[in-house]
Tab-separated table of C-alpha atoms in Angstrom:
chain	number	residue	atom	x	y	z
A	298	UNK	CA	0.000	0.000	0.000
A	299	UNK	CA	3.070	2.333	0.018
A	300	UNK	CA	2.460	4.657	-3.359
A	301	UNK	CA	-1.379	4.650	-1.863
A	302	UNK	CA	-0.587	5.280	1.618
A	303	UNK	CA	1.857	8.705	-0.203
A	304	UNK	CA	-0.521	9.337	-2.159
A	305	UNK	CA	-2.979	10.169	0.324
A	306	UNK	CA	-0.316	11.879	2.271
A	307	UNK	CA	0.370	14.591	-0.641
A	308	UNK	CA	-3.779	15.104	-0.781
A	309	UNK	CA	-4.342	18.744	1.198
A	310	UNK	CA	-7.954	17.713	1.967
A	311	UNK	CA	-6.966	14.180	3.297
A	312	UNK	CA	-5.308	13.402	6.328
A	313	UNK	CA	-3.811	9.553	6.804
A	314	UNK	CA	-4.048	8.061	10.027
A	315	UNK	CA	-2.519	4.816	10.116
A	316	UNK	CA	-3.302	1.803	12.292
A	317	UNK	CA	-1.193	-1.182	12.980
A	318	UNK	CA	-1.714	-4.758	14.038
A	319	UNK	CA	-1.231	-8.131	14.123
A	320	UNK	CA	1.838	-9.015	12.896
A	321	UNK	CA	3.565	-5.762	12.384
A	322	UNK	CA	3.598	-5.682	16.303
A	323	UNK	CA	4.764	-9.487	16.754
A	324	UNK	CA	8.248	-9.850	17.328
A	325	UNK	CA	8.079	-13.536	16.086
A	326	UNK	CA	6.789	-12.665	12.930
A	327	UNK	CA	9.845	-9.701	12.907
A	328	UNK	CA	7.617	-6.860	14.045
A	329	UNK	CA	8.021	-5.015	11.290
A	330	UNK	CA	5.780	-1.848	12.729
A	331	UNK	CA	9.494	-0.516	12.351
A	332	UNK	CA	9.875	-0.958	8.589
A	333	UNK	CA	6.225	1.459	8.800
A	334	UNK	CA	7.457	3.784	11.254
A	335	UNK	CA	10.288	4.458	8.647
A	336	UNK	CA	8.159	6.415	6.222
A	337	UNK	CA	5.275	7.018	8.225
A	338	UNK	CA	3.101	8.117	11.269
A	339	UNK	CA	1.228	5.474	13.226
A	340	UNK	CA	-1.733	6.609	14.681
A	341	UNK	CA	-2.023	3.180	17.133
A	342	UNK	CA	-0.640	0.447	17.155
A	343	UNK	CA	-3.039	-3.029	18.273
A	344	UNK	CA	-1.683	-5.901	20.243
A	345	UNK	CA	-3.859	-9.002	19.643
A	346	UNK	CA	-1.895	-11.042	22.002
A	347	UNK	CA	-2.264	-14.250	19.662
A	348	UNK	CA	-0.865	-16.574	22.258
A	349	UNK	CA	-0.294	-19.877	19.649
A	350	UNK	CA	-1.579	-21.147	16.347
A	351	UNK	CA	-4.336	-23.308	17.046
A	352	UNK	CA	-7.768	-22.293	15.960
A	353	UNK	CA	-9.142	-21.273	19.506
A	354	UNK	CA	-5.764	-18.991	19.408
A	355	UNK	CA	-6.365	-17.124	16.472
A	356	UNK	CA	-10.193	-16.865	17.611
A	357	UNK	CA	-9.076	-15.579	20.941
A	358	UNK	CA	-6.729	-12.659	19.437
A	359	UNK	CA	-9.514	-11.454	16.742
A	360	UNK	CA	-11.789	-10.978	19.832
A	361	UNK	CA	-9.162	-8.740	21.147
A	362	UNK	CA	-8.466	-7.057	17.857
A	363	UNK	CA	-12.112	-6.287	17.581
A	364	UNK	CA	-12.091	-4.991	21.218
A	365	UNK	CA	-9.252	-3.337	20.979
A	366	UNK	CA	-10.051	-1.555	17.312
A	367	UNK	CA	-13.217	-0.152	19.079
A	368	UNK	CA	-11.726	2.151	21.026
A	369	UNK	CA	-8.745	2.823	18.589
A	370	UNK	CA	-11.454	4.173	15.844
A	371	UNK	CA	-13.459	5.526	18.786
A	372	UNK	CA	-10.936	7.639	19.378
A	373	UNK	CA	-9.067	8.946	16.091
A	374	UNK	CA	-12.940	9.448	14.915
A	375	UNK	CA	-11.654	8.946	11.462
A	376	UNK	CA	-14.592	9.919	8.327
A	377	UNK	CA	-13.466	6.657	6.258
A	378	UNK	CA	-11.901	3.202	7.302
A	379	UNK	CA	-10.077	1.690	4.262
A	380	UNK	CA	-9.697	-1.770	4.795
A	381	UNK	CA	-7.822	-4.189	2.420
A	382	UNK	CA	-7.873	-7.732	1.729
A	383	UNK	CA	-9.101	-11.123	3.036
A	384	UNK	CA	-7.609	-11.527	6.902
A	385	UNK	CA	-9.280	-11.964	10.113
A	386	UNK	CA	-8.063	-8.633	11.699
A	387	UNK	CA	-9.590	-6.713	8.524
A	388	UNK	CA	-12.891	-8.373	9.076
A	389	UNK	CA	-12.818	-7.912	13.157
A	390	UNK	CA	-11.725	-4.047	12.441
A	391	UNK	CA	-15.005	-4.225	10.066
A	392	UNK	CA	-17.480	-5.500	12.622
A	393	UNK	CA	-15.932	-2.296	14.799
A	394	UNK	CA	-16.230	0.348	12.233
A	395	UNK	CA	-20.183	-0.989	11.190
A	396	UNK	CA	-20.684	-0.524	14.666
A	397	UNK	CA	-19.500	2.812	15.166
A	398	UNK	CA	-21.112	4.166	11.807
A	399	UNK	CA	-17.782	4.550	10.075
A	400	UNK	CA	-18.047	3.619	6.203
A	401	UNK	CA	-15.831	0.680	5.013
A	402	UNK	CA	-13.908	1.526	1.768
A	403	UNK	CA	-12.603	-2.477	1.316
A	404	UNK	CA	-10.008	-2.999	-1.072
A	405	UNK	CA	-9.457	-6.434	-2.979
A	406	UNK	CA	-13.300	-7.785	-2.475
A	407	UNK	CA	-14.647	-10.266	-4.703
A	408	UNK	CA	-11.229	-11.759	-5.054
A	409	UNK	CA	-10.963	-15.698	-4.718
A	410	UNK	CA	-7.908	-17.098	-3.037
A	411	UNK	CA	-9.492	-20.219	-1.422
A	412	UNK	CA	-9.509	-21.643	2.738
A	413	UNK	CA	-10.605	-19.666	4.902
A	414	UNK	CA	-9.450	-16.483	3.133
A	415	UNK	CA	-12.839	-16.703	1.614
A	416	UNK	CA	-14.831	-16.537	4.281
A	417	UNK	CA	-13.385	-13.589	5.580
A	418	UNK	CA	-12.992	-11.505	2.052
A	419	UNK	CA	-17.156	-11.752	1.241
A	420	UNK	CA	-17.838	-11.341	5.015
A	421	UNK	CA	-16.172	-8.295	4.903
A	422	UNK	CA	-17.995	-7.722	1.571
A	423	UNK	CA	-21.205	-7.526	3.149
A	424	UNK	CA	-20.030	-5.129	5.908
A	425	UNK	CA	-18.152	-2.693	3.847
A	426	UNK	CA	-19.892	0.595	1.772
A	427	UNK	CA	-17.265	0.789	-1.113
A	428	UNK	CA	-15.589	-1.810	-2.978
A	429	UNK	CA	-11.903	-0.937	-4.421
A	430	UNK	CA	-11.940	-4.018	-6.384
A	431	UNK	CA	-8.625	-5.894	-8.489
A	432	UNK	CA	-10.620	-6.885	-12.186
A	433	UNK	CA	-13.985	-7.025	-13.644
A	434	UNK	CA	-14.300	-10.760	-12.462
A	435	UNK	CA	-14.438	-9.848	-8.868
A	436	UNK	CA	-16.494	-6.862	-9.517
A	437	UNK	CA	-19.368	-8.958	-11.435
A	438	UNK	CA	-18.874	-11.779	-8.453
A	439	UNK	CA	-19.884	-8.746	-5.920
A	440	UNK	CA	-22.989	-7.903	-8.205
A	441	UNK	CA	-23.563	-11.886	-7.832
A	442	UNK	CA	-23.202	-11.609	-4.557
A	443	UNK	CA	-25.993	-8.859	-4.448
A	444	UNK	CA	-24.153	-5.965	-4.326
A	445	UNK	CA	-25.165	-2.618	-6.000
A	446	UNK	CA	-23.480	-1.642	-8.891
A	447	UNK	CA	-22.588	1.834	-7.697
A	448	UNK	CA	-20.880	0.899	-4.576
A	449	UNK	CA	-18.127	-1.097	-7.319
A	450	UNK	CA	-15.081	0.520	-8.493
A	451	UNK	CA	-12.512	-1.270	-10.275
A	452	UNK	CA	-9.127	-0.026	-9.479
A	453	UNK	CA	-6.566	-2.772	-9.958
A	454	UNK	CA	-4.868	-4.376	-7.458
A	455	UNK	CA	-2.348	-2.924	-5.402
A	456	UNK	CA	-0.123	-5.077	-5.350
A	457	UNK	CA	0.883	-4.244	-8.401
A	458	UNK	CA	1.895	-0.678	-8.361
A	459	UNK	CA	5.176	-0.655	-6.272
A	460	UNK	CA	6.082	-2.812	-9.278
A	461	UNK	CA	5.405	-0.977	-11.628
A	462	UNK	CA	6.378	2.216	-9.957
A	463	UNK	CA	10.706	1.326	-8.804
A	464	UNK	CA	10.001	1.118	-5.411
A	465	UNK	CA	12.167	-1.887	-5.425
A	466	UNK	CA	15.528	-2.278	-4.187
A	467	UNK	CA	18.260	-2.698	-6.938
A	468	UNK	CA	20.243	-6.138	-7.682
A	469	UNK	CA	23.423	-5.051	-6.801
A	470	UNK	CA	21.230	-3.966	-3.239
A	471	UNK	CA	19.904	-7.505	-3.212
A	472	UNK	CA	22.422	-9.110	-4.030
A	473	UNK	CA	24.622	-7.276	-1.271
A	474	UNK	CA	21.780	-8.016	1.791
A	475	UNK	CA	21.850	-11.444	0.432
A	476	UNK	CA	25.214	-12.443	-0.416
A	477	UNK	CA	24.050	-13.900	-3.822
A	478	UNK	CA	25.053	-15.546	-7.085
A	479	UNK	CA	23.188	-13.907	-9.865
A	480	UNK	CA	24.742	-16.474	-12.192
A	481	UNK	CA	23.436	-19.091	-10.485
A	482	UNK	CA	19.306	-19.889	-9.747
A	483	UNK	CA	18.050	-18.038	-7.005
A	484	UNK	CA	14.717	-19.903	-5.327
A	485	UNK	CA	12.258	-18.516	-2.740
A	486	UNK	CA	9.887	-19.989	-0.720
A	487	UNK	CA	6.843	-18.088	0.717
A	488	UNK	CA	4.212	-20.581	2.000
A	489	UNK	CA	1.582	-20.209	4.550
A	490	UNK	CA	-1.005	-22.603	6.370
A	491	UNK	CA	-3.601	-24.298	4.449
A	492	UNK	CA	-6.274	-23.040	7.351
A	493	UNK	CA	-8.689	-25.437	6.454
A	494	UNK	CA	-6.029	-28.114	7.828
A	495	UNK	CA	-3.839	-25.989	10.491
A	496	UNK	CA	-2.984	-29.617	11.656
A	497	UNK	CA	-1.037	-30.723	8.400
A	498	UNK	CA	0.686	-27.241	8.132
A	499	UNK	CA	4.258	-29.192	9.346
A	500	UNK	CA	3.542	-31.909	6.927
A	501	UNK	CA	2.744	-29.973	3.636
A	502	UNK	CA	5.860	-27.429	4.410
A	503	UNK	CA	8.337	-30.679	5.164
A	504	UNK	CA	7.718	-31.352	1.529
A	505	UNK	CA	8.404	-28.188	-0.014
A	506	UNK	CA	11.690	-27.941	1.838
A	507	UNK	CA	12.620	-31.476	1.597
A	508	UNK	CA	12.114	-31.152	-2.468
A	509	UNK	CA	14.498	-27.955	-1.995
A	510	UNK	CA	17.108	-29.833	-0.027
A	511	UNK	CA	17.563	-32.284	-2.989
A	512	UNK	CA	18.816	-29.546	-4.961
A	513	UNK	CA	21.712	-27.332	-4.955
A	514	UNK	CA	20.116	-23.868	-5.835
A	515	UNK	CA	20.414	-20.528	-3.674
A	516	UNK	CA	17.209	-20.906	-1.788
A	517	UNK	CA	15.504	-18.219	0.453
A	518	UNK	CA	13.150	-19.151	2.799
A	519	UNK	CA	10.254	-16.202	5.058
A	520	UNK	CA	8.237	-17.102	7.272
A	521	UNK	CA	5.089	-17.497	7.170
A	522	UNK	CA	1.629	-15.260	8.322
A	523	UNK	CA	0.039	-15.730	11.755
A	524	UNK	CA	-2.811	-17.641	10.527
A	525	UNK	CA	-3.375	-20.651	12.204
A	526	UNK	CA	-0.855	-23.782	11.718
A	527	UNK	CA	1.564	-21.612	11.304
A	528	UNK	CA	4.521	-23.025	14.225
A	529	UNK	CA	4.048	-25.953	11.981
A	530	UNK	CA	5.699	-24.331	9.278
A	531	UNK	CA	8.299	-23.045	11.542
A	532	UNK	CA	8.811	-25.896	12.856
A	533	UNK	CA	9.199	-27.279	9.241
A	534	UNK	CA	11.819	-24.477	8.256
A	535	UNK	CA	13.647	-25.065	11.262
A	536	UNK	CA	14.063	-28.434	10.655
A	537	UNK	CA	16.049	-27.296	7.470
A	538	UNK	CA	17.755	-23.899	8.384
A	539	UNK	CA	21.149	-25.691	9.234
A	540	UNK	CA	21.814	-26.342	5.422
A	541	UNK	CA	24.083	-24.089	4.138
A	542	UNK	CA	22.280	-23.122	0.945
A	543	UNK	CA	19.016	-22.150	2.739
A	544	UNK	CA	18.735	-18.686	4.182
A	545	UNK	CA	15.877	-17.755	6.696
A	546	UNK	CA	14.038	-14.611	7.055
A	547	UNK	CA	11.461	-13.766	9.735
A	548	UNK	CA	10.843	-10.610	7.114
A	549	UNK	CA	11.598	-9.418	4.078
A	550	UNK	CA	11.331	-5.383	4.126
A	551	UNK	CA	9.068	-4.619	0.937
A	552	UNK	CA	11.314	-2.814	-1.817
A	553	UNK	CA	13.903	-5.456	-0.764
A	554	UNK	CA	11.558	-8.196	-1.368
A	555	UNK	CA	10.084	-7.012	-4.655
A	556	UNK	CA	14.034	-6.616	-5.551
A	557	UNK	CA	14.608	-10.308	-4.697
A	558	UNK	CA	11.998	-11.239	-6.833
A	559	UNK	CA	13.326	-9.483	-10.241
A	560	UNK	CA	16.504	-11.325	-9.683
A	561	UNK	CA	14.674	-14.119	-8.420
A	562	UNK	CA	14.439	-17.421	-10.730
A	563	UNK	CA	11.149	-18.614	-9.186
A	564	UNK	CA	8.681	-18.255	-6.174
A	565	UNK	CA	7.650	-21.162	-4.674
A	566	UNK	CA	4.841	-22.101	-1.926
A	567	UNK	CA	1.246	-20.763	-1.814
A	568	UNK	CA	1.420	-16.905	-1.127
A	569	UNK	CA	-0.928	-14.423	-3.064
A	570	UNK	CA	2.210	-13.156	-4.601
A	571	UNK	CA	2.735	-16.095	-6.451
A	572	UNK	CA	0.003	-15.509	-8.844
A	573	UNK	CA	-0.622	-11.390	-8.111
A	574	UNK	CA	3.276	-10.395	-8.419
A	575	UNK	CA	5.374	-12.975	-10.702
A	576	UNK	CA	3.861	-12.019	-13.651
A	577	UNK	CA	5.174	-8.617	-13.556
A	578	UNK	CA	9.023	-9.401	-13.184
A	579	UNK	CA	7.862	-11.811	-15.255
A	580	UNK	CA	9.410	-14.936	-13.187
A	581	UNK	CA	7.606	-18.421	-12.912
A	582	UNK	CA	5.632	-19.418	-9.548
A	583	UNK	CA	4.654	-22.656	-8.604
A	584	UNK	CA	1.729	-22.383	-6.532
A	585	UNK	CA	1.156	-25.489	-3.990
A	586	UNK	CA	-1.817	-27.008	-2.469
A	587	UNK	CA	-5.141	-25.198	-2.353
A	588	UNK	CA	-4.764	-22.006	-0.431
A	589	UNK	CA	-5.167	-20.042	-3.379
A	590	UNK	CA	-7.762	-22.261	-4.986
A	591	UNK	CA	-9.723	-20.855	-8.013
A	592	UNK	CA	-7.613	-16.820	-8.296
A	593	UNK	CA	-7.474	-15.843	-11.170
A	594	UNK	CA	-3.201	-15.843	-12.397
A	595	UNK	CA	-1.229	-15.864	-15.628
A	596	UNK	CA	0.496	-18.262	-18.041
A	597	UNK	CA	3.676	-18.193	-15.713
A	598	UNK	CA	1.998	-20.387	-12.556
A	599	UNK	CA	2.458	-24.391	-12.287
A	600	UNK	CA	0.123	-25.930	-10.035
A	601	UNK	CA	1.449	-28.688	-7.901
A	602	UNK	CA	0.459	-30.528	-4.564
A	603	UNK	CA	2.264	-31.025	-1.473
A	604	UNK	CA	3.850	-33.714	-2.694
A	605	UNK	CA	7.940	-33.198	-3.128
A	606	UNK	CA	8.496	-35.016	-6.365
A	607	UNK	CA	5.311	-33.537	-8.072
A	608	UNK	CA	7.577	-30.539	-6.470
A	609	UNK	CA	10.710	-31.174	-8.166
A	610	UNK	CA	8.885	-31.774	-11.409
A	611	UNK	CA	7.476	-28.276	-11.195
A	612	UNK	CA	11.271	-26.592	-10.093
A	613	UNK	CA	12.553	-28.432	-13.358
A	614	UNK	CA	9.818	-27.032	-15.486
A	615	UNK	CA	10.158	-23.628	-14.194
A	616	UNK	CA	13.836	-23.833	-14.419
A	617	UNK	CA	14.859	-25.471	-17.782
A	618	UNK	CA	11.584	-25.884	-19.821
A	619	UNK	CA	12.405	-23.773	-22.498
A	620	UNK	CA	9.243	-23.198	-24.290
A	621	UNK	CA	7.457	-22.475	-20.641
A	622	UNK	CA	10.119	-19.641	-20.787
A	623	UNK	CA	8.173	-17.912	-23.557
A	624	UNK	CA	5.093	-18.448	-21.745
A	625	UNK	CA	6.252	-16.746	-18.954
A	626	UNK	CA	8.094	-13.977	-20.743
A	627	UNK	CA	4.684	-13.092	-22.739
A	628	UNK	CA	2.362	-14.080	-19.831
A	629	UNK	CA	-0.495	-11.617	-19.001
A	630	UNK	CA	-0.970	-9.312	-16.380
A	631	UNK	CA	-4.184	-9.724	-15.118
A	632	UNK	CA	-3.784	-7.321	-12.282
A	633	UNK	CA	-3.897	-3.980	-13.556
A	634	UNK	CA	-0.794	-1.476	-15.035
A	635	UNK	CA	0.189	0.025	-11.553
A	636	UNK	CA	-1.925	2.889	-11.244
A	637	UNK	CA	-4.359	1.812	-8.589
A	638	UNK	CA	-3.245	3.894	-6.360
A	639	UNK	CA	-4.794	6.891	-7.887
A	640	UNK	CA	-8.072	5.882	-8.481
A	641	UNK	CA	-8.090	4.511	-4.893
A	642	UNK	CA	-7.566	7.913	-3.606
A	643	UNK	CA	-9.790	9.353	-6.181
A	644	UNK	CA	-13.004	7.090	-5.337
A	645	UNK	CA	-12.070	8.290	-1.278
A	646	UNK	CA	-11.555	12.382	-2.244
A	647	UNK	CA	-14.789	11.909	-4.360
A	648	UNK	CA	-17.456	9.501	-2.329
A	649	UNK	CA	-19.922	11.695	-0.597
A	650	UNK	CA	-20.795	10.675	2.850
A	651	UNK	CA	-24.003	10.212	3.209
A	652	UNK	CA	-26.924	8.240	4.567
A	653	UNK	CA	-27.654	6.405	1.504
A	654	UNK	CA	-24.050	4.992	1.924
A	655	UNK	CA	-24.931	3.116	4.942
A	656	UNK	CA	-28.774	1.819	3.762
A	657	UNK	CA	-27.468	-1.641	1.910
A	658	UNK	CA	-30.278	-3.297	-0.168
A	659	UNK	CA	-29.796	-6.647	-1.395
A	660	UNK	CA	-30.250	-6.318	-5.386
A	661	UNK	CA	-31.943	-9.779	-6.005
């Protein structure tokens, strides 16, 4: 959200106030509330106080988010809450702002991405006022889904536009924070819980890295999000993170991330960036298991279970398949040409706030 976040900085009659949670305040997922504080003001910060990753856990610490975001928006009294994406502390921070009459500008609705994720993006569908939406498939799902047609606005996805816009670090940066080969294939691994089986989350991620420790590529390895399962995937990683070809990263800091990818020969494991972001380096992906189920991606993706041959069949295909190398140099991007940003802040400066914005009519 960085060129949005500016953008609504620069705008005279806007004013930003910026609220923090979940992981950005959790050292073991690197609390990276300090890579925000960098280039801007926090208005709060919210502890959930997610004591493990079991279900009841994660329950536990959205009823404190939700809490705890009552009084936060009580307070700053803000005209607009713009919400973004498909996680549990977007939804609880929904159910506060309905509450206290706030209007929810969401961001990324009508998106599929499978598990759980689901649930939560059309719940918060149904609570929010404005929908910032990624393509003209999500935005005719949300009519589907009985939305009205004027509440819609498709933006593109912003995930695209620090892409598209250089806010990435260079190679020679990357390769320096790294201490990489560029001749040689570089390999990272982003993969997350499957949350509609927390209890496998060790399993599916011991095959991923056990296909990777067959190999003898330059392999990067981040942690994963705080849904739950995830110690199982630490626990996975950890297993591994004694081989000297594997590096480990509680976080990534964003423009060095999106740098790692363009010099990156592949992404590997089941995060939204494997089918959102790839196809705009263009790099291949292989997207595992079912996490992000039925999104919509581009030529460049290779499907593959948690299984580590099926794995190693995929690495080889992404790495030396020569005419998937054209598919993945002229894959599409589905996502928008990095100016989302503008017509996000465009749809805020120009939505009148009014009763009729709060009066939701189901349209079947």
């Amino acid at each position: 959200m960085l060129p949005t976040l500016q953008q609504i900085n620069q705008e005279p009659d806007l004013e930003l106030q910026l609220v923090v949670t979940d992981q950005h305040v959790n050292s073991k997922f690197g609390r990276t509330i300090a890579e925000v504080e960098e280039r801007f003001k926090i208005a709060a910060a919210v502890d959930m106080e997610q004591a493990g990753d079991s279900g009841a856990d994660r329950a536990r610490a959205l009823g404190t988010c939700l809490t705890r975001m009552a009084g936060v928006l009580a307070d700053l009294n803000p005209d607009v809450v713009v919400l973004y994406g498909d996680r549990g502390e977007v939804l609880a921070t929904a159910v506060a702002a309905m509450n206290l009459g706030k209007p929810i500008f969401h961001i990324q609705g009508g998106d599929i991405s499978g598990t759980l994720d689901d649930l939560m993006r059309h719940a918060i569908t149904k609570l929010a006022n404005i929908h910032l939406v990624s393509t003209k498939e999500s935005a005719e799902r949300l009519l589907r889904m009985g939305e009205e047609d004027w509440r819609i606005h498709i933006v593109g996805d912003l995930h695209v536009d620090p892409i598209v816009n250089g806010y990435r670090a260079s190679a020679q940066e990357v390769v320096a924070a790294f201490s990489l080969n560029l001749d040689k294939a570089i390999l990272v691994v982003l993969q997350h819980p499957d949350t509609l089986e927390p209890d496998q989350a060790f399993c599916q991620m011991n095959e991923t890295l056990a296909a990777l420790a067959t190999t003898q590529h330059q392999i990067i390895v981040v942690y994963p999000c705080s849904d739950q399962g995830h110690d199982g995937i630490i626990r996975a990683i950890n297993k591994y993170v004694h081989l000297p070809k594997i590096q480990v990263h509680k976080n990534i800091e964003a423009p060095l991330f999106l740098g790692l990818l363009q010099v990156s020969s592949v992404l590997i494991g089941n995060s939204s960036a494997g089918l959102i972001e790839t196809p705009y380096f263009p790099i291949p992906a292989i997207n595992i298991g079912s996490r992000q189920h039925g999104r919509i991606h581009a030529e460049n993706v290779i499907h593959a279970p948690y299984e580590r041959n099926a794995i190693l069949k995929a690495i080889d295909i992404a790495l030396n398949d020569a005419a998937f190398h054209q598919k993945v140099l002229h894959c599409r991007r589905p996502f928008g040409e990095g100016q989302s940003y503008r017509r996000v802040v465009n749809v805020i400066r120009n939505t009148v706030i009014e009763q009729r914005l709060f009066v939701k009519r189901m349209t079947f």
